[in-house]
Amino acid sequence: MKIGIYGGTFNPPHLGHIAAARAAVETLGLQELYLIPAGLPPHKTLPVGSPTPEQRLEMTRIAGEALKTLLPVSALDIELRRDGKSYTVETLEALRERFPDAELWFLMGTDMFLSLHTWHRADRILSLAGIAAFGRSGEDVDAKFSAQCENLYRKFPWARIFTLSVPDVVDVSSTEVRETLPCGGGARWLSPAVYGYILRKGLYATDADLKHLPLSRLRPVALSCLHPRRVPHVLGTEQEAVRLSIRYGGDVEQARRAALLHDCTKRCTPGEQFALCDRYGIEPDPVERDNPKLLHALTGAAVAREVYGMSEDIVSAIRWHTTGRAGMSLLEKIMYLADYIEPSRDFPGVEELRRVCYEDIDRGLIMGLEMTVRETGESLHHATLEALKDVKGTK
Ligand code: ATP
């Protein structure tokens, strides 16, 4: 088993880190990757808006999602939990103990590699792990690294060093990202969900007004609230909602906003859902209480209103997107159906449902509601039956 270990301050993790990790994973055929944010010295005072260690860990975890199609990736907090000075050698000792038979590779960029001989217990580091060293810009890696390679091999003949160029290198540093974030920049160097997380938490003095976000910023913020596997669904719902709005003369901008936020609390556990209900004064009915999966529509609507300042039309489209209700507005119908038929959905009958939705929205609604009634047992919400009766009555 070949395991990659990629340490860094990750303050914040940017696309340069991800491109380099991807290149190392592919070139060395790594089978598992650990991203390890370094602890910052406790005595060091950080500027206002700096992330906490937990937030750096969370950003690193989110950034690592981009590599999960290649291999299992985890963000580890072992250095963040360690008191006092944190040394790479201790991290590698811990991982060696955890994976006694694995081949460990420690990943690092130019600046780290060129100073490696000065690190605490460099001899031990080089016996615990191979070094995968990559360039941070389009530089000639061989020319830049050869003297250091020879130097290290001379001092530590047991060292294993692998140098590589990153094909799609992103020449940026976290320092540059930190400098541009307060002025509204930085997004192009970050994965959308990391950028959204930064805005949502107000890190690095971004100070975004969450209640008045333009769509270009609301989108990453919304994506940062989701489990990564739900991202294609939410982006698909946004696109479907746009198409339906154009087809039926709805407000495209409102449809986009509703779609982006419709699952914003879906990731919460039942306990967190009930806590949100308490916070926003929501009283779920007995069916919703017994079926906490339904709660995200209620809590999502409340968060959309209270945190993101959405209009009542949008709030209501989120509130009823799961069950439907009698007397649905056009936006509510669009949200309900976009969620049902967006491109990543795949279930028997979805093609037919898609066709009908674009022929006649109410016939599409009847079809969708009837499918829900058929497939949902005792936990069917009364609002779905009321929606069905209502829309049939108006046909
Ligand atoms: P800062 O600007 O805060 O010093 P940084 O951008 O150098 O941060 P770190 O988290 O300190 O990022 O770096 C972690 C590791 O990633 C180091 O080994 C570093 O050499 C490497 N690295 C950083 N940026 C890049 C990049 N753009 N391309 C490739 N490797 C990078």
PDB file of N, CA and C in Angstrom, residues 6 11 14 31 43 46 49 53 60 66 88 154 168 177 213 219 293 307 319 323 340 357 367 380:
ATOM      1  N   TYR A   6       0.556  14.698   2.947  1.00  0.00           N
ATOM      2  CA  TYR A   6       0.790  16.047   2.449  1.00  0.00           C
ATOM      3  C   TYR A   6       0.518  17.028   3.584  1.00  0.00           C
ATOM      4  N   ASN A  11      -3.559  27.526   4.799  1.00  0.00           N
ATOM      5  CA  ASN A  11      -4.175  28.721   5.388  1.00  0.00           C
ATOM      6  C   ASN A  11      -4.411  29.786   4.325  1.00  0.00           C
ATOM      7  N   HIS A  14      -5.341  25.883  -1.370  1.00  0.00           N
ATOM      8  CA  HIS A  14      -5.719  26.471  -2.660  1.00  0.00           C
ATOM      9  C   HIS A  14      -5.543  25.453  -3.779  1.00  0.00           C
ATOM     10  N   GLN A  31      -2.217   5.169  -3.172  1.00  0.00           N
ATOM     11  CA  GLN A  31      -3.521   4.508  -2.990  1.00  0.00           C
ATOM     12  C   GLN A  31      -4.361   5.158  -1.891  1.00  0.00           C
ATOM     13  N   HIS A  43       1.886  30.637  20.799  1.00  0.00           N
ATOM     14  CA  HIS A  43       2.248  31.990  21.235  1.00  0.00           C
ATOM     15  C   HIS A  43       2.066  33.024  20.123  1.00  0.00           C
ATOM     16  N   LEU A  46      -2.565  35.743  15.714  1.00  0.00           N
ATOM     17  CA  LEU A  46      -2.935  35.780  14.307  1.00  0.00           C
ATOM     18  C   LEU A  46      -3.812  37.001  14.042  1.00  0.00           C
ATOM     19  N   GLY A  49      -9.827  37.648  11.916  1.00  0.00           N
ATOM     20  CA  GLY A  49     -10.411  36.949  10.764  1.00  0.00           C
ATOM     21  C   GLY A  49      -9.647  35.705  10.382  1.00  0.00           C
ATOM     22  N   PRO A  53      -7.863  26.511  14.183  1.00  0.00           N
ATOM     23  CA  PRO A  53      -7.334  25.237  13.666  1.00  0.00           C
ATOM     24  C   PRO A  53      -8.443  24.354  13.101  1.00  0.00           C
ATOM     25  N   THR A  60      -9.391  22.169   4.690  1.00  0.00           N
ATOM     26  CA  THR A  60      -8.520  21.168   4.080  1.00  0.00           C
ATOM     27  C   THR A  60      -9.340  19.949   3.673  1.00  0.00           C
ATOM     28  N   ALA A  66     -11.868  17.252  -3.886  1.00  0.00           N
ATOM     29  CA  ALA A  66     -11.591  17.287  -5.327  1.00  0.00           C
ATOM     30  C   ALA A  66     -10.760  16.086  -5.779  1.00  0.00           C
ATOM     31  N   THR A  88       7.450  17.407  11.887  1.00  0.00           N
ATOM     32  CA  THR A  88       7.058  16.424  10.873  1.00  0.00           C
ATOM     33  C   THR A  88       7.478  15.022  11.274  1.00  0.00           C
ATOM     34  N   ARG A 154      23.953  12.378  -0.504  1.00  0.00           N
ATOM     35  CA  ARG A 154      25.285  12.294   0.104  1.00  0.00           C
ATOM     36  C   ARG A 154      25.158  12.170   1.626  1.00  0.00           C
ATOM     37  N   ASP A 168      -0.360  20.768 -14.565  1.00  0.00           N
ATOM     38  CA  ASP A 168      -1.263  21.931 -14.577  1.00  0.00           C
ATOM     39  C   ASP A 168      -1.008  22.771 -13.323  1.00  0.00           C
ATOM     40  N   VAL A 177      -3.405  34.481  -1.692  1.00  0.00           N
ATOM     41  CA  VAL A 177      -4.856  34.298  -1.570  1.00  0.00           C
ATOM     42  C   VAL A 177      -5.367  35.131  -0.391  1.00  0.00           C
ATOM     43  N   LEU A 213     -25.954  38.584  -1.079  1.00  0.00           N
ATOM     44  CA  LEU A 213     -24.897  38.026  -1.919  1.00  0.00           C
ATOM     45  C   LEU A 213     -25.334  38.004  -3.382  1.00  0.00           C
ATOM     46  N   ARG A 219     -23.600  31.044  -4.862  1.00  0.00           N
ATOM     47  CA  ARG A 219     -23.415  29.670  -5.342  1.00  0.00           C
ATOM     48  C   ARG A 219     -22.331  28.947  -4.532  1.00  0.00           C
ATOM     49  N   LYS A 293     -36.301  13.457   7.930  1.00  0.00           N
ATOM     50  CA  LYS A 293     -35.818  13.787   6.578  1.00  0.00           C
ATOM     51  C   LYS A 293     -36.611  14.953   5.982  1.00  0.00           C
ATOM     52  N   VAL A 307     -30.614  33.813   7.412  1.00  0.00           N
ATOM     53  CA  VAL A 307     -29.160  33.959   7.191  1.00  0.00           C
ATOM     54  C   VAL A 307     -28.878  34.619   5.846  1.00  0.00           C
ATOM     55  N   ARG A 319     -39.553  25.899   1.353  1.00  0.00           N
ATOM     56  CA  ARG A 319     -40.384  25.269   2.396  1.00  0.00           C
ATOM     57  C   ARG A 319     -41.197  24.098   1.848  1.00  0.00           C
ATOM     58  N   THR A 323     -42.670  18.298  -0.187  1.00  0.00           N
ATOM     59  CA  THR A 323     -44.021  17.731  -0.103  1.00  0.00           C
ATOM     60  C   THR A 323     -44.984  18.332  -1.121  1.00  0.00           C
ATOM     61  N   TYR A 340     -37.092  17.124  -8.651  1.00  0.00           N
ATOM     62  CA  TYR A 340     -37.505  15.771  -9.038  1.00  0.00           C
ATOM     63  C   TYR A 340     -36.798  15.279 -10.304  1.00  0.00           C
ATOM     64  N   CYS A 357     -43.383  17.402 -17.915  1.00  0.00           N
ATOM     65  CA  CYS A 357     -43.140  18.676 -17.212  1.00  0.00           C
ATOM     66  C   CYS A 357     -42.977  19.833 -18.192  1.00  0.00           C
ATOM     67  N   MET A 367     -48.215  14.190 -12.057  1.00  0.00           N
ATOM     68  CA  MET A 367     -47.442  12.947 -12.221  1.00  0.00           C
ATOM     69  C   MET A 367     -46.412  12.780 -11.097  1.00  0.00           C
ATOM     70  N   LEU A 380     -46.331   9.437   4.374  1.00  0.00           N
ATOM     71  CA  LEU A 380     -46.732  10.466   3.403  1.00  0.00           C
ATOM     72  C   LEU A 380     -47.277  11.698   4.124  1.00  0.00           C
TER      73      LEU A 380
END
